[in-house]
Tab-separated table of C-alpha atoms and ligand atoms in Angstrom:
chain	number	residue	atom	x	y	z
X	1	UNK	CA	9.254	337.928	100.375
X	2	UNK	CA	12.117	336.165	102.166
X	3	UNK	CA	11.800	332.744	103.813
X	4	UNK	CA	14.498	330.882	105.684
X	5	UNK	CA	15.034	327.140	106.096
X	6	UNK	CA	17.438	325.711	108.634
X	7	UNK	CA	18.442	322.039	108.695
X	8	UNK	CA	20.056	321.109	111.997
X	9	UNK	CA	21.712	317.739	111.500
X	10	UNK	CA	23.730	315.423	113.691
X	11	UNK	CA	27.030	316.609	112.215
X	12	UNK	CA	26.349	319.822	110.289
X	13	UNK	CA	24.050	322.888	110.389
X	14	UNK	CA	22.729	324.202	107.078
X	15	UNK	CA	20.640	327.293	106.250
X	16	UNK	CA	19.202	328.838	103.091
X	17	UNK	CA	17.191	331.995	102.407
X	18	UNK	CA	14.828	331.950	99.424
X	19	UNK	CA	13.325	334.994	97.721
X	20	UNK	CA	9.693	334.719	96.575
X	21	UNK	CA	9.767	330.908	96.623
X	22	UNK	CA	12.081	330.509	93.658
X	23	UNK	CA	15.573	331.930	94.176
X	24	UNK	CA	18.205	330.949	96.736
X	25	UNK	CA	19.748	334.266	97.825
X	26	UNK	CA	21.866	333.124	100.798
X	27	UNK	CA	23.175	329.732	101.963
X	28	UNK	CA	25.776	328.260	104.275
X	29	UNK	CA	26.943	325.054	105.932
X	30	UNK	CA	28.711	324.924	109.304
X	31	UNK	CA	30.432	321.610	110.032
X	32	UNK	CA	28.939	321.137	113.522
X	33	UNK	CA	25.383	320.105	114.260
X	34	UNK	CA	22.728	319.966	116.959
X	35	UNK	CA	23.673	321.008	120.482
X	36	UNK	CA	26.666	323.088	119.318
X	37	UNK	CA	27.247	326.684	118.164
X	38	UNK	CA	26.391	325.436	114.616
X	39	UNK	CA	22.664	326.341	114.413
X	40	UNK	CA	23.050	329.920	115.751
X	41	UNK	CA	26.174	330.499	113.678
X	42	UNK	CA	24.715	329.309	110.390
X	43	UNK	CA	21.516	331.306	111.074
X	44	UNK	CA	23.469	334.505	111.735
X	45	UNK	CA	25.762	333.929	108.743
X	46	UNK	CA	22.932	333.789	106.176
X	47	UNK	CA	21.307	336.917	107.648
X	48	UNK	CA	24.697	338.654	107.499
X	49	UNK	CA	25.157	337.665	103.834
X	50	UNK	CA	22.109	339.849	103.032
X	51	UNK	CA	22.847	342.458	105.752
X	52	UNK	CA	19.430	341.821	107.311
X	53	UNK	CA	17.978	340.873	110.732
X	54	UNK	CA	15.588	338.141	111.922
X	55	UNK	CA	12.582	340.447	111.553
X	56	UNK	CA	13.304	340.961	107.836
X	57	UNK	CA	12.539	337.260	107.264
X	58	UNK	CA	8.836	336.558	106.688
X	59	UNK	CA	8.852	332.975	107.962
X	60	UNK	CA	11.318	330.370	109.222
X	61	UNK	CA	10.959	326.585	109.108
X	62	UNK	CA	13.410	324.311	110.942
X	63	UNK	CA	14.109	320.702	110.034
X	64	UNK	CA	16.637	317.977	110.853
X	65	UNK	CA	17.511	316.031	113.943
X	66	UNK	CA	17.882	319.161	116.145
X	67	UNK	CA	14.895	321.116	114.782
X	68	UNK	CA	12.924	321.137	118.058
X	69	UNK	CA	15.637	323.083	119.859
X	70	UNK	CA	15.814	326.006	117.442
X	71	UNK	CA	13.973	328.919	119.024
X	72	UNK	CA	13.826	331.315	116.031
X	73	UNK	CA	11.624	328.995	113.939
X	74	UNK	CA	7.909	329.564	113.272
X	75	UNK	CA	7.414	325.868	112.570
X	76	UNK	CA	9.272	322.538	112.495
X	77	UNK	CA	8.950	319.913	109.766
X	78	UNK	CA	10.424	316.438	109.249
X	79	UNK	CA	13.553	316.134	107.147
X	80	UNK	CA	11.862	313.531	104.932
X	81	UNK	CA	9.387	316.173	103.662
X	82	UNK	CA	12.028	318.903	103.413
X	83	UNK	CA	14.571	316.755	101.549
X	84	UNK	CA	11.916	315.654	99.080
X	85	UNK	CA	10.884	319.232	98.375
X	86	UNK	CA	14.452	320.581	98.294
X	87	UNK	CA	15.811	317.970	95.885
X	88	UNK	CA	12.781	318.393	93.619
X	89	UNK	CA	13.550	322.144	93.499
X	90	UNK	CA	17.204	321.472	92.602
X	91	UNK	CA	16.526	318.556	90.195
X	92	UNK	CA	12.944	318.979	88.901
X	93	UNK	CA	12.529	315.545	87.269
X	94	UNK	CA	13.772	313.516	90.257
X	95	UNK	CA	11.643	310.521	91.319
X	96	UNK	CA	13.934	308.574	93.678
X	97	UNK	CA	16.118	310.355	96.242
X	98	UNK	CA	18.932	308.643	98.119
X	99	UNK	CA	19.887	310.855	101.055
X	100	UNK	CA	22.936	309.955	103.147
X	101	UNK	CA	23.653	312.214	106.107
X	102	UNK	CA	25.908	312.047	109.131
X	103	UNK	CA	24.000	309.388	111.015
X	104	UNK	CA	21.231	308.049	108.828
X	105	UNK	CA	20.383	307.103	105.261
X	106	UNK	CA	17.002	307.272	103.606
X	107	UNK	CA	15.452	306.586	100.235
X	108	UNK	CA	12.406	308.605	99.128
X	109	UNK	CA	10.076	307.867	96.278
X	110	UNK	CA	8.201	310.837	94.738
X	111	UNK	CA	5.272	310.706	92.338
X	112	UNK	CA	5.282	312.600	89.041
X	113	UNK	CA	3.957	315.704	90.849
X	114	UNK	CA	6.861	315.606	93.293
X	115	UNK	CA	4.781	314.436	96.250
X	116	UNK	CA	6.199	311.870	98.662
X	117	UNK	CA	4.809	308.406	97.951
X	118	UNK	CA	6.973	306.172	100.081
X	119	UNK	CA	10.242	306.097	101.996
X	120	UNK	CA	12.597	303.772	103.831
X	121	UNK	CA	15.228	304.695	106.393
X	122	UNK	CA	18.233	303.292	108.249
X	123	UNK	CA	18.894	305.165	111.479
X	124	UNK	CA	19.799	302.161	113.601
X	125	UNK	CA	23.257	301.332	112.318
X	126	UNK	CA	26.259	303.562	111.531
X	127	UNK	CA	27.323	301.472	108.522
X	128	UNK	CA	25.947	303.115	105.401
X	129	UNK	CA	26.100	306.640	106.865
X	130	UNK	CA	28.499	309.581	106.857
X	131	UNK	CA	29.657	308.495	110.301
X	132	UNK	CA	31.038	305.254	108.833
X	133	UNK	CA	32.988	307.239	106.229
X	134	UNK	CA	34.246	309.742	108.829
X	135	UNK	CA	35.546	306.864	111.000
X	136	UNK	CA	37.253	305.274	107.985
X	137	UNK	CA	38.829	308.573	106.875
X	138	UNK	CA	40.279	308.962	110.352
X	139	UNK	CA	41.660	305.376	110.394
X	140	UNK	CA	43.251	306.004	106.971
X	141	UNK	CA	44.483	309.427	108.149
X	142	UNK	CA	43.036	311.241	105.144
X	143	UNK	CA	40.677	314.202	104.766
X	144	UNK	CA	37.013	313.267	104.157
X	145	UNK	CA	37.066	315.591	101.090
X	146	UNK	CA	39.821	313.456	99.506
X	147	UNK	CA	37.980	310.118	99.827
X	148	UNK	CA	36.017	310.514	96.578
X	149	UNK	CA	38.842	311.683	94.281
X	150	UNK	CA	41.262	309.087	95.717
X	151	UNK	CA	38.821	306.220	95.234
X	152	UNK	CA	38.658	307.065	91.511
X	153	UNK	CA	42.390	306.202	91.311
X	154	UNK	CA	41.749	302.642	92.521
X	155	UNK	CA	42.694	299.816	90.144
X	156	UNK	CA	41.591	296.844	92.270
X	157	UNK	CA	39.050	297.796	94.987
X	158	UNK	CA	39.325	295.543	98.048
X	159	UNK	CA	36.285	293.724	99.350
X	160	UNK	CA	35.186	294.802	102.852
X	161	UNK	CA	33.148	291.906	104.185
X	162	UNK	CA	32.132	293.261	107.635
X	163	UNK	CA	28.775	294.998	107.688
X	164	UNK	CA	29.340	296.534	111.143
X	165	UNK	CA	31.339	299.779	111.517
X	166	UNK	CA	33.448	298.446	114.388
X	167	UNK	CA	34.405	295.219	112.580
X	168	UNK	CA	34.881	297.024	109.256
X	169	UNK	CA	37.296	299.374	111.045
X	170	UNK	CA	39.377	296.368	112.224
X	171	UNK	CA	39.252	294.934	108.718
X	172	UNK	CA	40.546	298.203	107.236
X	173	UNK	CA	43.335	298.375	109.831
X	174	UNK	CA	44.401	294.841	108.953
X	175	UNK	CA	44.359	295.662	105.206
X	176	UNK	CA	46.521	298.707	105.924
X	177	UNK	CA	49.031	296.716	107.923
X	178	UNK	CA	49.236	294.184	105.064
X	179	UNK	CA	50.361	297.051	102.816
X	180	UNK	CA	47.196	297.208	100.690
X	181	UNK	CA	46.980	300.258	98.426
X	182	UNK	CA	44.980	302.992	100.236
X	183	UNK	CA	42.993	304.019	97.143
X	184	UNK	CA	41.853	300.419	96.697
X	185	UNK	CA	40.788	300.298	100.356
X	186	UNK	CA	38.794	303.541	99.968
X	187	UNK	CA	37.047	302.222	96.847
X	188	UNK	CA	36.169	299.064	98.818
X	189	UNK	CA	34.738	301.186	101.645
X	190	UNK	CA	32.596	303.101	99.139
X	191	UNK	CA	31.333	299.865	97.623
X	192	UNK	CA	30.293	298.605	101.051
X	193	UNK	CA	28.282	301.826	101.714
X	194	UNK	CA	26.723	301.627	98.232
X	195	UNK	CA	25.744	298.008	98.844
X	196	UNK	CA	24.160	298.806	102.177
X	197	UNK	CA	22.220	301.931	101.100
X	198	UNK	CA	21.575	300.603	97.588
X	199	UNK	CA	19.885	297.658	99.323
X	200	UNK	CA	17.360	300.106	100.822
X	201	UNK	CA	16.606	301.498	97.340
X	202	UNK	CA	16.175	297.988	95.969
X	203	UNK	CA	13.802	297.109	98.831
X	204	UNK	CA	11.726	300.250	98.296
X	205	UNK	CA	11.845	299.964	94.518
X	206	UNK	CA	13.400	302.748	92.470
X	207	UNK	CA	12.523	304.295	89.144
X	208	UNK	CA	14.443	306.327	86.551
X	209	UNK	CA	15.621	309.795	87.570
X	210	UNK	CA	17.523	308.901	90.722
X	211	UNK	CA	19.349	311.661	92.622
X	212	UNK	CA	21.514	311.725	95.741
X	213	UNK	CA	21.384	314.364	98.495
X	214	UNK	CA	22.962	314.921	101.904
X	215	UNK	CA	26.614	315.582	102.690
X	216	UNK	CA	27.757	312.151	101.550
X	217	UNK	CA	26.538	312.899	97.999
X	218	UNK	CA	29.496	315.308	97.812
X	219	UNK	CA	31.690	312.209	97.706
X	220	UNK	CA	32.051	311.391	93.985
X	221	UNK	CA	33.331	307.901	94.846
X	222	UNK	CA	30.087	307.062	96.686
X	223	UNK	CA	28.000	308.376	93.777
X	224	UNK	CA	29.959	306.236	91.275
X	225	UNK	CA	29.732	303.158	93.527
X	226	UNK	CA	25.968	303.709	93.907
X	227	UNK	CA	25.572	304.036	90.128
X	228	UNK	CA	27.313	300.664	89.752
X	229	UNK	CA	25.194	299.106	92.490
X	230	UNK	CA	21.861	300.341	91.069
X	231	UNK	CA	22.981	300.179	87.422
X	232	UNK	CA	21.573	303.608	86.577
X	233	UNK	CA	22.846	307.202	86.344
X	234	UNK	CA	22.503	309.299	89.513
X	235	UNK	CA	22.122	313.084	89.450
X	236	UNK	CA	23.809	315.214	92.108
X	237	UNK	CA	23.341	318.965	92.477
X	238	UNK	CA	26.253	321.060	93.841
X	239	UNK	CA	23.893	322.156	96.674
X	240	UNK	CA	22.953	318.535	97.519
X	241	UNK	CA	23.905	319.017	101.202
X	242	UNK	CA	21.564	322.051	101.426
X	243	UNK	CA	18.487	320.216	100.101
X	244	UNK	CA	16.800	319.946	103.527
X	245	UNK	CA	17.315	323.668	104.304
X	246	UNK	CA	16.093	324.682	100.841
X	247	UNK	CA	13.013	322.449	101.203
X	248	UNK	CA	12.285	324.001	104.621
X	249	UNK	CA	12.505	327.534	103.162
X	250	UNK	CA	10.126	326.495	100.347
X	251	UNK	CA	7.616	325.102	102.869
X	252	UNK	CA	7.842	328.416	104.752
X	253	UNK	CA	6.944	330.187	101.501
X	254	UNK	CA	4.004	327.810	100.877
X	255	UNK	CA	2.742	328.502	104.424
X	256	UNK	CA	2.493	332.203	103.559
X	257	UNK	CA	1.129	331.940	100.047
X	258	UNK	CA	-0.951	328.735	99.762
X	259	UNK	CA	-4.134	328.271	101.747
K	1	LIG	P1	23.608	315.656	108.897
K	1	LIG	O1	22.468	316.425	108.284
K	1	LIG	O2	23.189	314.335	109.464
K	1	LIG	O3	24.401	316.463	109.871
K	1	LIG	P2	24.941	315.912	106.301
K	1	LIG	O4	23.887	315.600	105.285
K	1	LIG	O5	25.328	317.335	106.439
K	1	LIG	O6	24.570	315.256	107.698
K	1	LIG	O7	26.218	315.034	105.938
K	1	LIG	C1	27.340	314.973	106.784
K	1	LIG	C2	28.307	313.960	106.207
K	1	LIG	O8	28.684	314.369	104.899
K	1	LIG	C3	29.597	313.829	106.982
K	1	LIG	O9	29.485	312.770	107.903
K	1	LIG	C4	30.647	313.542	105.905
K	1	LIG	O10	30.921	312.155	105.869
K	1	LIG	C5	29.983	313.902	104.588
K	1	LIG	N1	30.636	314.969	103.824
K	1	LIG	C6	30.491	316.301	103.970
K	1	LIG	N2	31.224	316.970	103.083
K	1	LIG	C7	31.860	316.059	102.332
K	1	LIG	C8	32.781	316.114	101.232
K	1	LIG	N3	33.194	317.276	100.722
K	1	LIG	N4	33.228	314.941	100.717
K	1	LIG	C9	32.824	313.787	101.237
K	1	LIG	N5	31.955	313.654	102.258
K	1	LIG	C10	31.488	314.772	102.798
């Protein structure tokens, strides 16, 4: 039995196909999100990986910001549920999930059976999201993929005091013009995101077995800064950005097999 999950985000489109509810057999990420060619393209690409068509898939669940607009889905589900289920599949003992995507950040608390107990979300302010990091990467004229590795070279991270993206951008520009070391600026930017999102985890309350998901978890500098902020180890799976799509595919499987 094949089920497909598609996670249509603000900045990226992700899809995964799962066989019999336990094995990911196709997956892809397209770096454009809702309202673009991203959803159709990522959908077609995972079908093509298996040389199959829509009708070979038993059920499709869509999640993410753009889930309502995806016409191939049998059902839509919130990304909170799908991320919880997807991360639990990737990291079975997880209890607290910190998910940072393109335009929001959320913290989820799961019980020992993996069911969602509580969550908190910031979707009002760009600071503490992937958008903030994308803006900063562009100001610094570096690739978003290089932010993490470069921040690990920092010897004296700068302090970014502005909590607003627009003001933080001006602060970074002024640091640059003063000749501050770029790696130290990047490490300071990561600390400011970790402080902001870590604050959500502190408000919600977090337990052992913390994991990060979402595209921003691919940034090793953010993960390290968050570990320092929360003073605990944080697990990250290589498929962390696909967690929502994987969770959606697992819910599609449950729909067909659990009554
Ligand atoms: P959404 O679901 O909201 O579209 P994602 O969870 O896919 O968002 O995350 C998108 C964000 O992930 C981007 O804004 C970008 O900052 C970040 N990102 C993606 N890939 C990487 C990477 N390799 N290194 C650092 N950051 C990354």
